[in-house]
Short mmCIF file of C-alpha atoms in Angstrom, two decimals:
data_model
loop_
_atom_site.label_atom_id
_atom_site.label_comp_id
_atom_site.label_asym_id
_atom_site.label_seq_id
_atom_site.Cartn_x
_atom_site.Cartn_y
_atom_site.Cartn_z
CA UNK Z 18 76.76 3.11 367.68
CA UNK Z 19 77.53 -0.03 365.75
CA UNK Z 20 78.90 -3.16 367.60
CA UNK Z 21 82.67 -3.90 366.82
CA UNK Z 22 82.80 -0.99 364.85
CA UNK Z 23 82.26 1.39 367.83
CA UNK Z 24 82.77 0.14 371.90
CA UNK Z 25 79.54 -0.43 372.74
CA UNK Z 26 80.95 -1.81 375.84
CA UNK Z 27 81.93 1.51 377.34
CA UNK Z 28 78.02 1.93 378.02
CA UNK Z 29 77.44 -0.90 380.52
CA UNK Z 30 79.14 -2.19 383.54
CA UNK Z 31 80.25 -6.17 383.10
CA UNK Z 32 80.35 -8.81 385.63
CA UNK Z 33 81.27 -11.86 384.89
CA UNK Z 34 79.16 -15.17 386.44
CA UNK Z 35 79.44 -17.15 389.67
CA UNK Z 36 82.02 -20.06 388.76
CA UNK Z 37 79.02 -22.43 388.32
CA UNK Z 38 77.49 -20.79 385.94
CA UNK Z 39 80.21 -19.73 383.91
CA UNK Z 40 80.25 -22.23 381.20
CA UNK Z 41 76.62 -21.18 380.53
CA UNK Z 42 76.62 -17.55 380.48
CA UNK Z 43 79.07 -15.23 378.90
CA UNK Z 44 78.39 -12.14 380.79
CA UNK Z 45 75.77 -9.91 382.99
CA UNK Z 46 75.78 -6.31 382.15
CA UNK Z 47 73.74 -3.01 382.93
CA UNK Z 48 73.81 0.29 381.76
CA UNK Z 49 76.43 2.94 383.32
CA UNK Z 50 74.13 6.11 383.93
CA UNK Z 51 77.06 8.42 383.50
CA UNK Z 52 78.37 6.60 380.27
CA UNK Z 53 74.90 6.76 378.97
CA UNK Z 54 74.07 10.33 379.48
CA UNK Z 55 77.69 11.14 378.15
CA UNK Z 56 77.09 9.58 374.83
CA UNK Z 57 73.56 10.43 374.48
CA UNK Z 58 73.91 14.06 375.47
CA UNK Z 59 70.23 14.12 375.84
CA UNK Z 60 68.91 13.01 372.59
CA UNK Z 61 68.17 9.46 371.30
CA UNK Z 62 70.47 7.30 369.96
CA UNK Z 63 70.89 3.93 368.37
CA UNK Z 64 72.50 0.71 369.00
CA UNK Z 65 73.29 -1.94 366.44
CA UNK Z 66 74.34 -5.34 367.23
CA UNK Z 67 75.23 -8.31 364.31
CA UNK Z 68 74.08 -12.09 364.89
CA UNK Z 69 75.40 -13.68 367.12
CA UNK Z 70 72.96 -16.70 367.98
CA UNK Z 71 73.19 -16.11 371.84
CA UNK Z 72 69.89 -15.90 374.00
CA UNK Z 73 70.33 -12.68 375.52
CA UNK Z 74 68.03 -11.59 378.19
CA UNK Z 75 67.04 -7.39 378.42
CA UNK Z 76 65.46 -6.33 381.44
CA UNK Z 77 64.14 -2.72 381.26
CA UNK Z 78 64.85 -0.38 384.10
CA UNK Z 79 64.84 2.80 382.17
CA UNK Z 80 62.83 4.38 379.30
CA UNK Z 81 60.89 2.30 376.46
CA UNK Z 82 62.78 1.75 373.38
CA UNK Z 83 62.48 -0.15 370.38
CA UNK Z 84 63.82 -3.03 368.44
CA UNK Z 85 64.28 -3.69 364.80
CA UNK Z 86 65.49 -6.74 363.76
CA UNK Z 87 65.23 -8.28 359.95
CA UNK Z 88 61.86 -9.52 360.54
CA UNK Z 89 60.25 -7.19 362.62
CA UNK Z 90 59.90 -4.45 364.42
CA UNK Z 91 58.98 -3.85 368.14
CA UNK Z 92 58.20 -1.22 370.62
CA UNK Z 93 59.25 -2.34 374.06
CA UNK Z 94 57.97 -0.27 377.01
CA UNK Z 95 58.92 0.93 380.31
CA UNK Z 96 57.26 -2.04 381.63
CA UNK Z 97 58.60 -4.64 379.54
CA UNK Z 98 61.21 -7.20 379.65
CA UNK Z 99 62.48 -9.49 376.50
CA UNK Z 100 64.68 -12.72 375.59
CA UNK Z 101 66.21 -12.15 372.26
CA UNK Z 102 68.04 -14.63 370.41
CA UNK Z 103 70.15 -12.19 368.82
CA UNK Z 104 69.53 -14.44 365.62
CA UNK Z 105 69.91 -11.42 362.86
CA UNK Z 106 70.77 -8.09 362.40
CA UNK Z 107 69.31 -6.25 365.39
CA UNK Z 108 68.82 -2.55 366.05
CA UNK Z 109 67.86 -1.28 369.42
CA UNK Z 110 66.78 2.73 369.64
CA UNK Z 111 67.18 4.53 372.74
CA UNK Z 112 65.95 7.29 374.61
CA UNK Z 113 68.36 9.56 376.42
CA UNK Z 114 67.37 7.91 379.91
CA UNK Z 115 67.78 4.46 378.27
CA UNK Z 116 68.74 1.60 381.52
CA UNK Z 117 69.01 -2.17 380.79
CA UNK Z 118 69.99 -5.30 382.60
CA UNK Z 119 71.74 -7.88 380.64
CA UNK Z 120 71.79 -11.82 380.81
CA UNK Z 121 73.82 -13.20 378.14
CA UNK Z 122 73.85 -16.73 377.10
CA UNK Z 123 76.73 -18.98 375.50
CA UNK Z 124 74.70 -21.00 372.57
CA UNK Z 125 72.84 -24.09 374.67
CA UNK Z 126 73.15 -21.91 377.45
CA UNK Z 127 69.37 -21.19 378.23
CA UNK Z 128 68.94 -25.28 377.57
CA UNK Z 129 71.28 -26.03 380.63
CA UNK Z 130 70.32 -24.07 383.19
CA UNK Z 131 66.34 -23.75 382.67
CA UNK Z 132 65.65 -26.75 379.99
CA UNK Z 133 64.28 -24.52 377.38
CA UNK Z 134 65.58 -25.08 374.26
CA UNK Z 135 66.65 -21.61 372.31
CA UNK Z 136 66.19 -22.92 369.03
CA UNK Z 137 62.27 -22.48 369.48
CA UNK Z 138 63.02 -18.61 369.24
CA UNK Z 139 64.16 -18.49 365.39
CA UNK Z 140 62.92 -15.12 364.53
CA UNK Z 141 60.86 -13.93 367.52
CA UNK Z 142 61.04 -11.56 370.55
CA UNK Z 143 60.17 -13.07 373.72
CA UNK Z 144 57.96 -11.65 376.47
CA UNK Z 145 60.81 -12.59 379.75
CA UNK Z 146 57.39 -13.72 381.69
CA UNK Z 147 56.70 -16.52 379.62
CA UNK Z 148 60.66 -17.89 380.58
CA UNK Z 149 61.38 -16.63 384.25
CA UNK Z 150 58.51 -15.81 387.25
CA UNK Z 151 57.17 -12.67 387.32
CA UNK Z 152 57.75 -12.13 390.97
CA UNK Z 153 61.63 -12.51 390.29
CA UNK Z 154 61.80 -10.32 387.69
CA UNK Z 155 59.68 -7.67 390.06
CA UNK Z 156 62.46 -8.15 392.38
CA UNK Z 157 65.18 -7.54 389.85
CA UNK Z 158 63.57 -4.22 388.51
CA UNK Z 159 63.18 -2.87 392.28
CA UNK Z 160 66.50 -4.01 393.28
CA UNK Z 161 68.57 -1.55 395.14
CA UNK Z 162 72.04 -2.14 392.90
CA UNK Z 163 73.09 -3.91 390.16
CA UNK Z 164 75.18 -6.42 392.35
CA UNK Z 165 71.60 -7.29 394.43
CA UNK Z 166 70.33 -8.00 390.74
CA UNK Z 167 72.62 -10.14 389.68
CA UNK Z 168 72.32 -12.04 393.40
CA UNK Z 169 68.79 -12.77 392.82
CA UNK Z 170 68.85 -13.72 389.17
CA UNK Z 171 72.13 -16.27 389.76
CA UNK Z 172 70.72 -18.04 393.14
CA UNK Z 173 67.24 -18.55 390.55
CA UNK Z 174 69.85 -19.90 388.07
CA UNK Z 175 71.95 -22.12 390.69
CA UNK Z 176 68.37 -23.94 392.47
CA UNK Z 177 66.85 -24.67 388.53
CA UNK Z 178 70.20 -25.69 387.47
CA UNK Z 179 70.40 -28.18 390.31
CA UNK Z 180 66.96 -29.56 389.30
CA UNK Z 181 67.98 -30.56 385.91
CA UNK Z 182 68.13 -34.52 386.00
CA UNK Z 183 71.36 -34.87 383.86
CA UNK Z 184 74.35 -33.20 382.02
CA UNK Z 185 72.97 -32.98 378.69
CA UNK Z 186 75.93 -34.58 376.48
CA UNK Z 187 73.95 -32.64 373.06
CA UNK Z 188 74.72 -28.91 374.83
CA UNK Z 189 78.11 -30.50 376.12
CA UNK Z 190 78.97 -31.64 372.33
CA UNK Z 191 78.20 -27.84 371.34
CA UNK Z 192 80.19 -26.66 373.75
CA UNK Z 193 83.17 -28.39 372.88
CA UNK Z 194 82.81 -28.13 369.06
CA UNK Z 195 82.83 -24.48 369.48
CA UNK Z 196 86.43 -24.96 372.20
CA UNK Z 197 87.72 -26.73 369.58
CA UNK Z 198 87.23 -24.81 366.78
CA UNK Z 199 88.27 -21.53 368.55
CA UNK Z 200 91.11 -22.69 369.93
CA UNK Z 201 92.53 -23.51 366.18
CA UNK Z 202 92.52 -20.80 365.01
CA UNK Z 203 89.05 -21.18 363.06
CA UNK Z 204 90.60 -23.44 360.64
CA UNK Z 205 89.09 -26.57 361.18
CA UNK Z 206 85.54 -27.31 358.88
CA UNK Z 207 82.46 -29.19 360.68
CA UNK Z 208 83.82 -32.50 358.86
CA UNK Z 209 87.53 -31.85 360.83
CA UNK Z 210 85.68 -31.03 363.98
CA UNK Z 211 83.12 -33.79 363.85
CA UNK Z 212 86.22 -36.58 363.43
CA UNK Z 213 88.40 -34.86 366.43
CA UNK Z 214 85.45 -35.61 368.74
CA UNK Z 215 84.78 -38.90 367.27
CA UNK Z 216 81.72 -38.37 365.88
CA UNK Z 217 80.30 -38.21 362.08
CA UNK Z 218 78.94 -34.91 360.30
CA UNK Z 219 75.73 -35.97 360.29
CA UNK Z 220 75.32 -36.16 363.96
CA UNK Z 221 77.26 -33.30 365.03
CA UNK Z 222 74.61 -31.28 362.10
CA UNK Z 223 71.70 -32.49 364.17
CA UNK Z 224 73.45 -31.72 367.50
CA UNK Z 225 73.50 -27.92 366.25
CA UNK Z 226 70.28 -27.75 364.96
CA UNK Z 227 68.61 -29.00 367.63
CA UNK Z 228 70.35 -27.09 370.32
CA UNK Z 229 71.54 -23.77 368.56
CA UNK Z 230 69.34 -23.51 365.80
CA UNK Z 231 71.57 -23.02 362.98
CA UNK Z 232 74.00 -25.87 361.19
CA UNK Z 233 77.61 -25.52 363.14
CA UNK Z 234 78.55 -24.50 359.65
CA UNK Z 235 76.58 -21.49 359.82
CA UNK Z 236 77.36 -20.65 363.35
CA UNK Z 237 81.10 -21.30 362.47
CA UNK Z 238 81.18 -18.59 359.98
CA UNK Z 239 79.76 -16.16 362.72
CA UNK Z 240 82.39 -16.73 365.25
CA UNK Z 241 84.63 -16.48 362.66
CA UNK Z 242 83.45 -13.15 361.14
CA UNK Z 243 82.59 -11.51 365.15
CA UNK Z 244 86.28 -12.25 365.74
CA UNK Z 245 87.77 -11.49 362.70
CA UNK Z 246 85.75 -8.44 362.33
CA UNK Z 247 87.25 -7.23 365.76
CA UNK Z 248 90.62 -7.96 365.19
CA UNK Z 249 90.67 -5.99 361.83
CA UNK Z 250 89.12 -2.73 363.49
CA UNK Z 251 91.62 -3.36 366.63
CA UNK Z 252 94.68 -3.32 363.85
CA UNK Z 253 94.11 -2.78 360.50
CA UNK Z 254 97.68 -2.54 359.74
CA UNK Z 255 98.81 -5.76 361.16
CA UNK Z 256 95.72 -7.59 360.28
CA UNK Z 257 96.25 -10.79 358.74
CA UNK Z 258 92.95 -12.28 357.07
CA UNK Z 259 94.73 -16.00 357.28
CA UNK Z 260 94.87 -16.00 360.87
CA UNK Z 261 91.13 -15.89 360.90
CA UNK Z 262 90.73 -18.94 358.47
CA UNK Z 263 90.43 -16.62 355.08
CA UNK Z 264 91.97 -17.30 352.01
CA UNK Z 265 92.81 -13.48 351.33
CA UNK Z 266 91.04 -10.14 352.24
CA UNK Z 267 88.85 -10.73 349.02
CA UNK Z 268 87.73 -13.23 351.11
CA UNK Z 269 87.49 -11.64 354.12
CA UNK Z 270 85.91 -8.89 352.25
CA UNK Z 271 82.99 -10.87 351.06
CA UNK Z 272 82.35 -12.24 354.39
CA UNK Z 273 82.72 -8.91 356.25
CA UNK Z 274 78.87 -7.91 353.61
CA UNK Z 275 77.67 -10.70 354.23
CA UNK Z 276 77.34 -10.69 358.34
CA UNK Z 277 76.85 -6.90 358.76
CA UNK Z 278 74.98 -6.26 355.34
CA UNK Z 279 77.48 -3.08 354.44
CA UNK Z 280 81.23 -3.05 353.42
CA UNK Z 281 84.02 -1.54 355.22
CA UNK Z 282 84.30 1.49 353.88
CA UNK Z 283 80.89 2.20 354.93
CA UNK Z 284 83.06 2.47 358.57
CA UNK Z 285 85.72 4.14 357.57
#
């Protein structure tokens, strides 16, 4: 399966987070057994995902599996538990009896609520140990349900987000430049951004560098692509490569290589 391209969704169950924590993480998700074994039909099978520069965190309750991202490669067992930053191209190959529990970040996420800074994990897979106690995460892998999961992993979240000393205004700034350039449409360029939040290039540069990891340029033209990318497969017909911030679908074209490394025909 290939994110976008195929609904990867329809393998997990979603929840959304407590209303305090929603500005910080996008989602929490775990595998549907019955969606799972439907797809799979007892053999392995693969999962692709594109960049997306979120901290994600995978917490194994099934099989081992193994990760392949444009650096690396990884074998993750049964006993193991990761933070990704989802940073490239990543690959994830499953065994039939596959089960993971998923904490995903917004960008600056993982800064707010536990003070760790993401852009440290440029090109590496994280051991989950070395970011959250290991007694917790024993607690989440013998949990009962998914809800008691996501219970014990949001009251963690809610006491260390109550211990940070002070609304960071850097993740805040992120936050904000992203708003702002989604909710134009993706037209606006990090110079048009930086001057509707009354501050210069130059700062708002260092801002994303320091807390994403990437210039907001770069990150830009992911948002732009993940959303374009799904509005094209959603209606090809109707698709209009403009109302993404393209010039044309030349454009679009290009751009469409670039962030999944293949062109669309390759999907058709």
């Amino acid at each position: 399966m290939v994110e976008i391209f195929d609904n990867i969704r329809q393998l997990y169950n979603f929840s959304t987070p407590c209303p305090e924590l929603e500005d910080y993480i996008e989602f929490i998700s775990e595998s549907s057994f019955e969606e799972t074994s439907l797809h799979a039909n007892n053999s392995p099978f693969t999962v692709k995902m594109f960049p997306s520069w979120t901290p994600t965190i995978w917490i194994n309750l099934g099989a081992p599996y193994s990760l392949i991202t444009a650096k690396n490669s990884y074998h993750i067992s049964a006993a193991d538990d990761v933070l990704i930053l989802r940073d490239s191209i990543t690959e994830r190959h499953n065994l039939p009896s596959d089960y993971i529990f998923t904490v995903k970040f917004f960008p600056g996420g993982l800064e707010a609520v536990l003070g760790i800074n993401q852009a440290q994990f440029t090109n590496k897979i994280v051991a989950l140990k070395e970011i959250l106690p290991a007694m917790l995460i024993h607690h989440i892998k013998t949990a009962s349900s998914f809800e008691e999961r996501m219970t014990l992993l949001q009251d963690f979240f809610l006491l260390q987000l109550s211990r940070q000393q002070k609304k960071d205004h850097y993740i805040h700034l992120v936050k904000d430049s992203i708003d702002l350039y989604a909710a134009n449409r993706m037209q606006y360029n990090t110079t048009e951004i930086a001057e509707r939040l009354f501050i210069t290039s130059k700062t708002i540069n260092r801002y994303f560098n320091n807390i994403v990891g990437i210039s907001p340029k770069k990150y830009f033209s992911i948002l732009r692509a993940r959303a374009a990318l799904t509005a094209y497969v959603a209606a090809k017909d109707t698709f209009s490569p403009c109302h993404h911030g393209y010039h044309d679908m030349s454009h679009f074209y290009k751009e469409v290589i670039r962030f999944t490394g293949q062109g669309l025909a390759a999907q058709q």
